[in-house]
Short mmCIF file of C-alpha atoms in Angstrom, two decimals:
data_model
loop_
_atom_site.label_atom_id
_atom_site.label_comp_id
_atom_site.label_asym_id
_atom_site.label_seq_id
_atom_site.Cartn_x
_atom_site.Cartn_y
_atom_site.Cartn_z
CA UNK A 1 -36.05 25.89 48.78
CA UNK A 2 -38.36 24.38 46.27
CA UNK A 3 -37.56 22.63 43.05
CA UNK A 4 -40.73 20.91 40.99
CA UNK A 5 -38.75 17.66 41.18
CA UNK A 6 -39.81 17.07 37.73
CA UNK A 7 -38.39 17.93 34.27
CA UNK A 8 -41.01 20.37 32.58
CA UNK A 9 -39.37 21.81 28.69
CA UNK A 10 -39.21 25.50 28.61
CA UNK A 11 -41.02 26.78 26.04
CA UNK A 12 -39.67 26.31 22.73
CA UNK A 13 -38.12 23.67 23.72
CA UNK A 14 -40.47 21.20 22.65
CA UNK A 15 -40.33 22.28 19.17
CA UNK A 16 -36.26 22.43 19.18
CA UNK A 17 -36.28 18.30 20.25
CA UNK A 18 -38.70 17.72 17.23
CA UNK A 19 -36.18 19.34 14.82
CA UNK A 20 -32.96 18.02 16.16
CA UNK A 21 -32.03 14.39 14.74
CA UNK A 22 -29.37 12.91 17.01
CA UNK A 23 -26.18 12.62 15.17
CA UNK A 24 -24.76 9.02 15.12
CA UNK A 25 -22.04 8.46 17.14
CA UNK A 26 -17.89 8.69 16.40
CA UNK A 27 -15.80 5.47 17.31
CA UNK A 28 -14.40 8.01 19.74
CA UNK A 29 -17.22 9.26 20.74
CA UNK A 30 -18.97 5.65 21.33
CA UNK A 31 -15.74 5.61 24.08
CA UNK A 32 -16.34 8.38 25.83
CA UNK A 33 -19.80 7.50 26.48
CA UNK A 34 -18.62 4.16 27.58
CA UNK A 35 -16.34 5.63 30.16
CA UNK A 36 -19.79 7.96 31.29
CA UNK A 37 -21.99 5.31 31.82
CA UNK A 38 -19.17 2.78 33.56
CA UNK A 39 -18.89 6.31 35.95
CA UNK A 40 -22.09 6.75 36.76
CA UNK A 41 -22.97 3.08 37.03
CA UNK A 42 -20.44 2.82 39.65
CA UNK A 43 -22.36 5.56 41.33
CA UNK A 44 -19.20 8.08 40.43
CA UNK A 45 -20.08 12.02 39.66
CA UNK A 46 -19.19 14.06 36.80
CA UNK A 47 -17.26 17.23 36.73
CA UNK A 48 -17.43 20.37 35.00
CA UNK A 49 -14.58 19.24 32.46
CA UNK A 50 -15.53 15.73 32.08
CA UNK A 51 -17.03 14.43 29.04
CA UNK A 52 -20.61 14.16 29.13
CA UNK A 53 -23.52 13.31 26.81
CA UNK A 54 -25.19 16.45 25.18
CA UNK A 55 -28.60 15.53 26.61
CA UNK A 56 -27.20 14.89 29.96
CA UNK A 57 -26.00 18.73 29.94
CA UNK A 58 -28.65 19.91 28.75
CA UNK A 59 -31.04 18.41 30.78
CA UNK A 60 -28.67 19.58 33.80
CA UNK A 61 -29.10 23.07 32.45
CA UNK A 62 -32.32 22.69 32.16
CA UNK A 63 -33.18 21.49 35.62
CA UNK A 64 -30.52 23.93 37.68
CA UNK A 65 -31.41 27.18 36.18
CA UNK A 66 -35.25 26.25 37.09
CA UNK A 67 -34.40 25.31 40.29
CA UNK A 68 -32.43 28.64 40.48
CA UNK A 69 -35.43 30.62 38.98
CA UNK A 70 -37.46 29.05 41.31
CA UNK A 71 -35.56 30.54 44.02
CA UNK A 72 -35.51 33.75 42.73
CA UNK A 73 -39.63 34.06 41.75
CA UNK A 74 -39.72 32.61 45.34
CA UNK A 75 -38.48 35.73 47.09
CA UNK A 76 -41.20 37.46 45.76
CA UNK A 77 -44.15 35.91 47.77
CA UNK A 78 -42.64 36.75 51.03
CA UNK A 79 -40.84 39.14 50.02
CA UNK A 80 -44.66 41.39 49.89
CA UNK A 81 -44.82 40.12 53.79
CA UNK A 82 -41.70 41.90 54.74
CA UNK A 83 -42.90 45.51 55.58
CA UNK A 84 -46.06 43.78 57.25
CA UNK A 85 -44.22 41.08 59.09
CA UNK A 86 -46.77 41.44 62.88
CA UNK A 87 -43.32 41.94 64.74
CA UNK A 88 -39.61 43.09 64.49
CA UNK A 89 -38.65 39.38 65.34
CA UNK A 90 -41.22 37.89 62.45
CA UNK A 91 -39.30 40.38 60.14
CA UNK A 92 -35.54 39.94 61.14
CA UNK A 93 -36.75 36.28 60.38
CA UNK A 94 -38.33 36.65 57.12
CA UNK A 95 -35.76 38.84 55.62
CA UNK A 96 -33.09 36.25 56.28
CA UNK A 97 -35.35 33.74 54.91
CA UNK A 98 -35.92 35.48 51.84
CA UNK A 99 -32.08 36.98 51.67
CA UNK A 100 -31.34 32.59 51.79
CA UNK A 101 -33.74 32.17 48.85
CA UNK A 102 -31.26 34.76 47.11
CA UNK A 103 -28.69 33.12 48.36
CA UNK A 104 -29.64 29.47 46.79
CA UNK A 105 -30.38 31.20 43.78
CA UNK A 106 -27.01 32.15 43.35
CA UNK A 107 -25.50 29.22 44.38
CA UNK A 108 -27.30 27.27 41.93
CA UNK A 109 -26.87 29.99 38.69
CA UNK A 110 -22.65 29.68 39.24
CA UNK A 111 -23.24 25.45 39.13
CA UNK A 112 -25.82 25.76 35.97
CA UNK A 113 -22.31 27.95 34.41
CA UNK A 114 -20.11 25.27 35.27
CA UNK A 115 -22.21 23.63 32.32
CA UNK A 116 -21.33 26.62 29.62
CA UNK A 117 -24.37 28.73 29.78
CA UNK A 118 -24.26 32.00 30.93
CA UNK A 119 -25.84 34.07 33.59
CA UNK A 120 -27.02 36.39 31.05
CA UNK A 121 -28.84 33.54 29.16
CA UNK A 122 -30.63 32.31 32.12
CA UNK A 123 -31.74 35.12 33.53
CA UNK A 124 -32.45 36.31 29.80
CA UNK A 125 -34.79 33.01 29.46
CA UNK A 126 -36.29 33.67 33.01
CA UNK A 127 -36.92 37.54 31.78
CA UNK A 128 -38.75 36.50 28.28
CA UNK A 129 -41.17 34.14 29.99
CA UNK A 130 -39.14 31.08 28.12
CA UNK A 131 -37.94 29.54 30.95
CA UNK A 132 -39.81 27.76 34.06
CA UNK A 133 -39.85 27.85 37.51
CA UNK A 134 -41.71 26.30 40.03
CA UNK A 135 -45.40 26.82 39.83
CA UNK A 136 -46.35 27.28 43.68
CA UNK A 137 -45.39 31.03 43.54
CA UNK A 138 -47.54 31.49 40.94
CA UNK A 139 -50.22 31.87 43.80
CA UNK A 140 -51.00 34.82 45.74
CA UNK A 141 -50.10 35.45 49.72
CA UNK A 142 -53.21 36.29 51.13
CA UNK A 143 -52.62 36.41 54.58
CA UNK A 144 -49.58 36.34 57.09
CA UNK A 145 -50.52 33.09 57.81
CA UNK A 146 -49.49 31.95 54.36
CA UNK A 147 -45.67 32.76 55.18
CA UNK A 148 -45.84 30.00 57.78
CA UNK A 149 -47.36 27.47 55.34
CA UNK A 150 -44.78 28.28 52.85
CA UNK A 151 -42.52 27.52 54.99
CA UNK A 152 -43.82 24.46 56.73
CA UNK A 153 -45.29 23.13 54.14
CA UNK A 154 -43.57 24.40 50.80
CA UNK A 155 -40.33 24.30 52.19
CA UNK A 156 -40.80 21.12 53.72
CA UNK A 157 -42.23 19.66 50.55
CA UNK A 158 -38.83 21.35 49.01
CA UNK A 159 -36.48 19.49 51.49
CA UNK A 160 -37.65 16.01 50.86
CA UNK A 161 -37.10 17.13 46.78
CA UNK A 162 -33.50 18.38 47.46
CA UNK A 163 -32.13 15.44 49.80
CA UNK A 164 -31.87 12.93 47.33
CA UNK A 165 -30.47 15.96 45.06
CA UNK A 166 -27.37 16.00 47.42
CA UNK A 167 -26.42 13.14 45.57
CA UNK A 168 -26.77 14.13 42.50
CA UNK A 169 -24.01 12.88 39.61
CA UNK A 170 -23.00 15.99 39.07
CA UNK A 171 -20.96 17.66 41.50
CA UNK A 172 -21.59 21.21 41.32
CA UNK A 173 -25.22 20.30 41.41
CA UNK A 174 -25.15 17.86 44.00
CA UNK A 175 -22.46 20.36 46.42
CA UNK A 176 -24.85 23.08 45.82
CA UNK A 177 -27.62 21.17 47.32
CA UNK A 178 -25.47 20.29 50.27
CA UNK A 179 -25.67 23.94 51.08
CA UNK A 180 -28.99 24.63 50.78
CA UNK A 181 -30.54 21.49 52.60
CA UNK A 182 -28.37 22.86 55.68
CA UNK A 183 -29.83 26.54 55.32
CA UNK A 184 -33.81 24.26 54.59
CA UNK A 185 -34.51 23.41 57.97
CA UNK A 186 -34.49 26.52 59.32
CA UNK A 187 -36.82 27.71 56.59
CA UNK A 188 -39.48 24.74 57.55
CA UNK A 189 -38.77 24.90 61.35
CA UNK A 190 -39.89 29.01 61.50
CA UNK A 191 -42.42 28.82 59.52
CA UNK A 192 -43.65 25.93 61.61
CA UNK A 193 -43.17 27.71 64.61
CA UNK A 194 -45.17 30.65 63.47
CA UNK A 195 -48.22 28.43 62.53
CA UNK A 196 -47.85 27.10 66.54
CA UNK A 197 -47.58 30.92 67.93
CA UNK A 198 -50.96 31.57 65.68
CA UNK A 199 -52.58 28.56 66.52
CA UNK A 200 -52.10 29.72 70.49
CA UNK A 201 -53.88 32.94 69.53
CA UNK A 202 -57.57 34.15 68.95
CA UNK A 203 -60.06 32.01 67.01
CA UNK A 204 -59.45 34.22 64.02
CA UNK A 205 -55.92 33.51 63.87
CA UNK A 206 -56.49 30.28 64.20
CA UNK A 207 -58.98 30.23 61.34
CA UNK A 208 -56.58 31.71 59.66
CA UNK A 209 -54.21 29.09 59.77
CA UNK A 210 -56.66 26.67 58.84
CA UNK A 211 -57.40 28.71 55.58
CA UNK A 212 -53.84 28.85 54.47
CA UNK A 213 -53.42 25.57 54.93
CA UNK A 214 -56.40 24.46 52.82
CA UNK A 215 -55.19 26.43 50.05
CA UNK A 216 -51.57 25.32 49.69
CA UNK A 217 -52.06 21.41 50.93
CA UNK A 218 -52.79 20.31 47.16
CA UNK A 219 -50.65 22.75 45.88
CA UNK A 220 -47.95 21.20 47.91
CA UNK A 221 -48.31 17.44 46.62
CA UNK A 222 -48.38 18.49 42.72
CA UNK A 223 -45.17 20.40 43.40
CA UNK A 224 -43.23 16.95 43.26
CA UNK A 225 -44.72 16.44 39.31
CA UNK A 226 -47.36 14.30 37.72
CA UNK A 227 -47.53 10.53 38.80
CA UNK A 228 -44.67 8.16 37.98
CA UNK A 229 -46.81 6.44 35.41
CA UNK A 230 -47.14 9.68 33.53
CA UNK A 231 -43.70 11.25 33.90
CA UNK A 232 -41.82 9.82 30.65
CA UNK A 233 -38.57 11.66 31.53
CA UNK A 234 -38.27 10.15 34.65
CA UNK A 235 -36.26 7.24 33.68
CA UNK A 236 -33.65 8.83 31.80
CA UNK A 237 -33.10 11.24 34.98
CA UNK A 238 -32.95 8.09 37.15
CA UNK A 239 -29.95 6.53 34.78
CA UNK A 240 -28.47 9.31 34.27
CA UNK A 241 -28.06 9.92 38.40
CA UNK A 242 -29.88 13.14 38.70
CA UNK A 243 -32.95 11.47 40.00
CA UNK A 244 -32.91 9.34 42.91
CA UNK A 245 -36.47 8.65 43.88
CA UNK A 246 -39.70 8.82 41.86
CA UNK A 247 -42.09 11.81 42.51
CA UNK A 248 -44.76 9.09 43.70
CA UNK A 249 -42.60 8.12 46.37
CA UNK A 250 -41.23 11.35 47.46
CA UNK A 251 -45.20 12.56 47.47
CA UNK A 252 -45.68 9.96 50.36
CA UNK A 253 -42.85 10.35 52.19
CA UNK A 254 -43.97 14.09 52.35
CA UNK A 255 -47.66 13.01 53.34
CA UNK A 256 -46.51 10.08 55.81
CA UNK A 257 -44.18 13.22 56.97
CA UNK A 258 -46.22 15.80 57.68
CA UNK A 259 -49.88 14.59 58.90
CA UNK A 260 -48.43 14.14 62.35
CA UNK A 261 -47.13 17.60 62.12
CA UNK A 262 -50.60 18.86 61.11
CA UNK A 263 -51.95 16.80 64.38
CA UNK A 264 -49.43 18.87 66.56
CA UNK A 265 -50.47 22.00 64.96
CA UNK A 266 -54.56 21.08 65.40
CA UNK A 267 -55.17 21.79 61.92
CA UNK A 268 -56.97 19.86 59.14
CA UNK A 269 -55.41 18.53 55.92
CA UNK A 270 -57.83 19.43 53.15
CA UNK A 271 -58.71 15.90 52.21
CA UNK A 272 -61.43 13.53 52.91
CA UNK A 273 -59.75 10.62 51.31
CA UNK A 274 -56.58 11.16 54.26
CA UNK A 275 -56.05 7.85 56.15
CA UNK A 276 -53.60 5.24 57.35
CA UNK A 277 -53.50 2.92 55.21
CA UNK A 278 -52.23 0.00 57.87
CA UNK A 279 -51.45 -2.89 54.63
CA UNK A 280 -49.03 -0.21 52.89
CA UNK A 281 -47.69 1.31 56.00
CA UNK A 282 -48.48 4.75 54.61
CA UNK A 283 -51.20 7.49 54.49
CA UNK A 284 -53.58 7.16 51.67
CA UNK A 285 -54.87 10.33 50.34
CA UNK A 286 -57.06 11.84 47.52
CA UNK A 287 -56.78 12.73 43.66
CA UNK A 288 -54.74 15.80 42.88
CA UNK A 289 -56.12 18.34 40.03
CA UNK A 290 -53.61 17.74 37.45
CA UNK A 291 -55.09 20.04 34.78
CA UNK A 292 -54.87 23.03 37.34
CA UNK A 293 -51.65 22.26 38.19
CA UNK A 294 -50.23 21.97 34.14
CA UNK A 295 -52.80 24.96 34.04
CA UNK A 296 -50.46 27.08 36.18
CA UNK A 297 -47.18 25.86 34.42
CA UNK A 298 -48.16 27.01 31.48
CA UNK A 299 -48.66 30.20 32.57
CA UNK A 300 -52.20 30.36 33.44
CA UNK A 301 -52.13 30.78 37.17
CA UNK A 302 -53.73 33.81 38.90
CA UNK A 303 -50.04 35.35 39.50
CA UNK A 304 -47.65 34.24 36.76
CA UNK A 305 -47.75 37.38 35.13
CA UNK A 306 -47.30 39.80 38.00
CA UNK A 307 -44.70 37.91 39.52
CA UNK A 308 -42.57 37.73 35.81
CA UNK A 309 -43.61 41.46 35.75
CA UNK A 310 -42.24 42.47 39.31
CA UNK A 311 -38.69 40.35 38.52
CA UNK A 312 -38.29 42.01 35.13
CA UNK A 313 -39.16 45.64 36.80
CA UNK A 314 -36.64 44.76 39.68
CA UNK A 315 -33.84 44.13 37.04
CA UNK A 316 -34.66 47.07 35.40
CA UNK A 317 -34.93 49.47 38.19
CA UNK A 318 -31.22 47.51 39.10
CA UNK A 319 -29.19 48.22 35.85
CA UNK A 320 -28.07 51.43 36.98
CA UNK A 321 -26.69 49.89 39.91
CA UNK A 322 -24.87 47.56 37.88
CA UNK A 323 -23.45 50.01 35.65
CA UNK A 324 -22.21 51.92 38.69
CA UNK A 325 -20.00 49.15 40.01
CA UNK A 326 -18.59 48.56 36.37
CA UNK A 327 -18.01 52.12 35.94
CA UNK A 328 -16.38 52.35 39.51
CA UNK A 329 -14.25 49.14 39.48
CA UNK A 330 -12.55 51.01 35.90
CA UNK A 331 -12.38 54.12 37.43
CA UNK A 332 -10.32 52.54 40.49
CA UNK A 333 -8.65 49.99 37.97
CA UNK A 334 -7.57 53.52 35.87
CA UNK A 335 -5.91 54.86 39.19
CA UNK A 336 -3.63 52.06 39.66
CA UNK A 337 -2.76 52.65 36.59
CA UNK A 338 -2.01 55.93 37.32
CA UNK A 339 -0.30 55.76 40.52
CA UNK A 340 1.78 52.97 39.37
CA UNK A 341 3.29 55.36 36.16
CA UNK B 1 -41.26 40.77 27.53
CA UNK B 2 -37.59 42.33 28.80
CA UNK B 3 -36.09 45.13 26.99
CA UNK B 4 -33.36 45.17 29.99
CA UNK B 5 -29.98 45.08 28.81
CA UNK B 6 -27.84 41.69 29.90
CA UNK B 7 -27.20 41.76 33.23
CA UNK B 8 -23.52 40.63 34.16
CA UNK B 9 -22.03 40.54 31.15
CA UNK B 10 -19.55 43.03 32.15
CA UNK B 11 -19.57 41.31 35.40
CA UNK B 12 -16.39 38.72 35.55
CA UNK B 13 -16.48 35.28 37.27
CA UNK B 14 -14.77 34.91 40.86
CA UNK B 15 -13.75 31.37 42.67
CA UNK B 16 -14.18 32.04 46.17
CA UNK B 17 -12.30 30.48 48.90
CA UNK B 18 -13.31 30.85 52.72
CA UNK B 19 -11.00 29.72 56.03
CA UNK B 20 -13.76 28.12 57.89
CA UNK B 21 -11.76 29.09 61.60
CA UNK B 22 -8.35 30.37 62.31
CA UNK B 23 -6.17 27.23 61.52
CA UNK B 24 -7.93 26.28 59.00
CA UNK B 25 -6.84 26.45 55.02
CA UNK B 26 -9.01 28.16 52.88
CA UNK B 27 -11.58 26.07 50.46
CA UNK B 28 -12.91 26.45 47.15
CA UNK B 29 -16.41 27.14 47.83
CA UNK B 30 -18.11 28.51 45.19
CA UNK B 31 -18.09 31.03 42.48
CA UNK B 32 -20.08 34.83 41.73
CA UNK B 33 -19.76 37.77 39.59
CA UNK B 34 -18.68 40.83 40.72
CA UNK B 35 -17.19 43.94 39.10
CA UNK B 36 -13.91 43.83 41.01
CA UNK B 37 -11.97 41.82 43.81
CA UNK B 38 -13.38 44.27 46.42
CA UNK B 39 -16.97 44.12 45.62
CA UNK B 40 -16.60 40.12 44.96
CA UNK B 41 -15.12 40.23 48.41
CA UNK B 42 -18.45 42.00 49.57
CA UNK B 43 -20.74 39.43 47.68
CA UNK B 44 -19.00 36.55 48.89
CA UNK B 45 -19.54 37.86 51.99
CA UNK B 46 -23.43 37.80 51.45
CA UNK B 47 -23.17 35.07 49.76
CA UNK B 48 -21.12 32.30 51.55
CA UNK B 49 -21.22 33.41 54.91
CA UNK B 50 -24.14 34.26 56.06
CA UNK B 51 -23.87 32.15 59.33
CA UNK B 52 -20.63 32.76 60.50
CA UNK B 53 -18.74 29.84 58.05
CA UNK B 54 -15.99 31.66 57.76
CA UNK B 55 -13.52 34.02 59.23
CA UNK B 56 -11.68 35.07 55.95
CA UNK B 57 -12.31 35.07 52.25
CA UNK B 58 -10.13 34.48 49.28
CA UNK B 59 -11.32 35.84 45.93
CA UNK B 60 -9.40 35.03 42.69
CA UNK B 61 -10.67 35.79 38.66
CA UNK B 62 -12.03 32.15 37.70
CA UNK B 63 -10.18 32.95 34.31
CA UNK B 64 -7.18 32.98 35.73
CA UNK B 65 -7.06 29.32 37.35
CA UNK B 66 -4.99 26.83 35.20
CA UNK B 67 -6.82 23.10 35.86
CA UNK B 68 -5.07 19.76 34.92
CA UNK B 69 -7.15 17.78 31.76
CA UNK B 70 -9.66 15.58 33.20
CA UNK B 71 -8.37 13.03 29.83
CA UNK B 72 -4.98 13.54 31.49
CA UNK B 73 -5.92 11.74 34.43
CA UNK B 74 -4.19 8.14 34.27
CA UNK B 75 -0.89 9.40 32.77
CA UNK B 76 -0.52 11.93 35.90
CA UNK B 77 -2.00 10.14 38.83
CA UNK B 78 -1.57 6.47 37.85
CA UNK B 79 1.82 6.08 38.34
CA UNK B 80 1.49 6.79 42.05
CA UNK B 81 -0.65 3.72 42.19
CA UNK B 82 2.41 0.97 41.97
CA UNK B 83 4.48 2.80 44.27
CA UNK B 84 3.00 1.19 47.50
CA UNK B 85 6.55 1.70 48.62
CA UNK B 86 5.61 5.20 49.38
CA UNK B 87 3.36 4.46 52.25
CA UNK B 88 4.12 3.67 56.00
CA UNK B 89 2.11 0.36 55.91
CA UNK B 90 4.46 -1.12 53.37
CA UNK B 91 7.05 -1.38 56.04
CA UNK B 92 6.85 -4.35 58.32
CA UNK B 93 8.45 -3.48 61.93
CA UNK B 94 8.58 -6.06 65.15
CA UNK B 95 6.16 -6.01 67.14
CA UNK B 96 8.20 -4.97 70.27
CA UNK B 97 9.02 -2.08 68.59
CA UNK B 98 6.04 -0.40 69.63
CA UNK B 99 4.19 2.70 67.63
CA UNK B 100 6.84 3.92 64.90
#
């Protein structure tokens, strides 16, 4: 699902980088960053064991357990749609959807631990409000027509993040990705599908659709970060392998992408400044509301704090649960014991 | 904001290997925590195959996996690199031989 393809500190984080002076470099050191750089200048990817520059982990960190909290805050959205899904078949389909957004949680919290943090940390710095996650879900679901937009437009926006991210230089990263671009398209192509089914329907639905769409099409382009000319960390994420194209150009492909889908679909894009632009070969389109969107990333938006509040009260109504399997796996553990004396 | 407790400490780490179809070997595909080898079984379950990528699941304690030293790299697999001697092409055979 959906990374912001852009490298926002958590909180306190800015204040740590202030404080810490880099420490100069050993002889031995200076080699080992040698051999790093020859690796990923030959387009090579890093391992769990291999050496790598402390700022390269902890950027990694950084960026995986977002994307992984992002997958997790992103259940919760749909997840309210679930019990009012308008048919078994909408339902059977949004629960797997959501149970995938689990899923690529998970897959991406075991390759953030491949980098020597622990779950308990992340979830820990997900829990206190420290760490971020993608700001789209800090909107609210309004109508059923909203799960289709997530997923046609969201998750599409997501996709064209992730691809490049297959190829990430580090390999846990990059094979986690590989999994969840092949679970993506189903996300996208359902909730596209849905849209179409509505769109068939009464003038109400359709109006519907149309309303959905006007309030997640901005939305949508500021998930893949501010401009190039403003995103300073860009560049080191680019050397480094972990970025492969600039949010600028990603933004376009997505527009280029999708206004032929919205044509299909006989809905409007939200945007008077939309055209082909027949010099560049692309879509123009209009100015996006940056100080809404850093707004909402710093916790402002109309739903960051009931979301943070419903994922704290689901891990807290879940601890007995995972007390019970500790407390049964010693009990059975204590009976092999037993049975073996 | 949380007063919960951690949440896996207690938890251990599992590798998890799936056999994608009868035939097959089993590959590493990714980790999880789970209390013990049957419930990590379950999760991988949920986990990894959730459209049909497997037909059976392998689940081993990650702590118990001993891994060769990425810095050990050149003195164990670089001396395979001169010994072209080892491979079929090295070998020159007539023609008329035909597929050997």
């Amino acid at each position: 699902m959906y990374t912001q393809s852009f490298s926002v500190p958590d909180e306190g984080d800015k204040q740590a980088a202030l404080k810490t002076v880099p420490k100069p470099q050993s002889a031995a050191e200076a080699e080992l960053q040698k051999r790093f750089d020859e690796r990923i200048d030959a387009d090579g990817r890093i391992e769990p064991r291999d050496w790598m520059p402390e700022a390269y982990r902890k950027t990694l960190v950084r960026q995986i357990s977002q994307h992984a909290h992002s997958e997790i805050v992103g259940m919760l959205p749909e997840g309210n749609w679930i019990s009012r899904a308008p048919s078994l078949k909408r339902k059977a389909i949004l629960i797997a959807k959501v149970q995938d957004e689990g899923g690529h949680g998970l897959y991406l919290y075991s390759a953030a631990e491949t980098l020597g943090t622990s779950r308990d940390q992340m979830l820990d710095g997900l829990h206190s409000g420290k760490a971020k996650y993608s700001s789209i879900f800090n909107y609210p679901t309004l109508s059923w027509a909203d799960m289709g937009v997530i997923g046609w437009l969201v998750d599409g926006a997501a996709i064209m993040n992730q691809i490049p991210l297959c190829r990430c230089s580090y390999g846990p990263y990059a094979r986690a990705m590989v999994r969840v671009c092949k679970e993506e398209s189903f996300h996208q192509r359902q909730g596209y599908e849905a849209l179409l089914v509505m769109m068939k329907g009464s003038q109400a639905q359709r109006e519907m659709v149309q309303d959905a769409v006007n309030r997640y099409w901005w939305k949508c382009l500021a998930m893949f970060g501010p401009p190039d000319a403003d995103s300073p960390n860009s560049a080191q994420g680019t050397r480094w392998g972990i970025k492969r194209i600039s949010n600028d150009d990603l933004r376009q492909k997505f527009v280029d992408a999708t206004v032929p889908q919205a044509e299909v679909l006989g809905v409007s894009l939200p945007d008077p400044d939309l055209k082909w632009n027949e010099a560049r070969g692309h879509y123009d389109y209009g100015a996006i509301d940056w100080d809404e969107f850093w707004q909402v990333v710093n916790g402002h938006g109309p739903m960051n704090r009931e979301r943070l509040a419903t994922r704290v009260k689901a891990h807290d109504d879940g601890a007995w649960v995972r007390d019970a399997a500790v407390a049964h796996a010693d009990k059975q553990k204590q009976r092999a014991l037993k049975s073996a004396a | 904001m949380s007063n919960a407790q951690p949440a896996l400490k207690d938890w251990p780490l599992w590798e998890v290997f799936v056999r994608s179809k009868q035939g097959l070997e089993h590959k590493h595909c990714g980790s999880l925590h789970a209390s013990d080898a049957a419930h990590a079984l379950q999760m991988a379950r949920d986990v990894y195959t959730r459209r049909q990528e497997g037909v059976s699941i392998w689940v081993m304690p990650s702590h118990l996996i001993a891994a060769s030293d990425p810095d050990d790299k050149d003195q164990l697999f670089d001396p395979a690199s001169d010994k072209i001697y080892r491979h079929p092409t090295f070998y020159e055979i007539p023609e008329e031989v035909g597929h050997m």
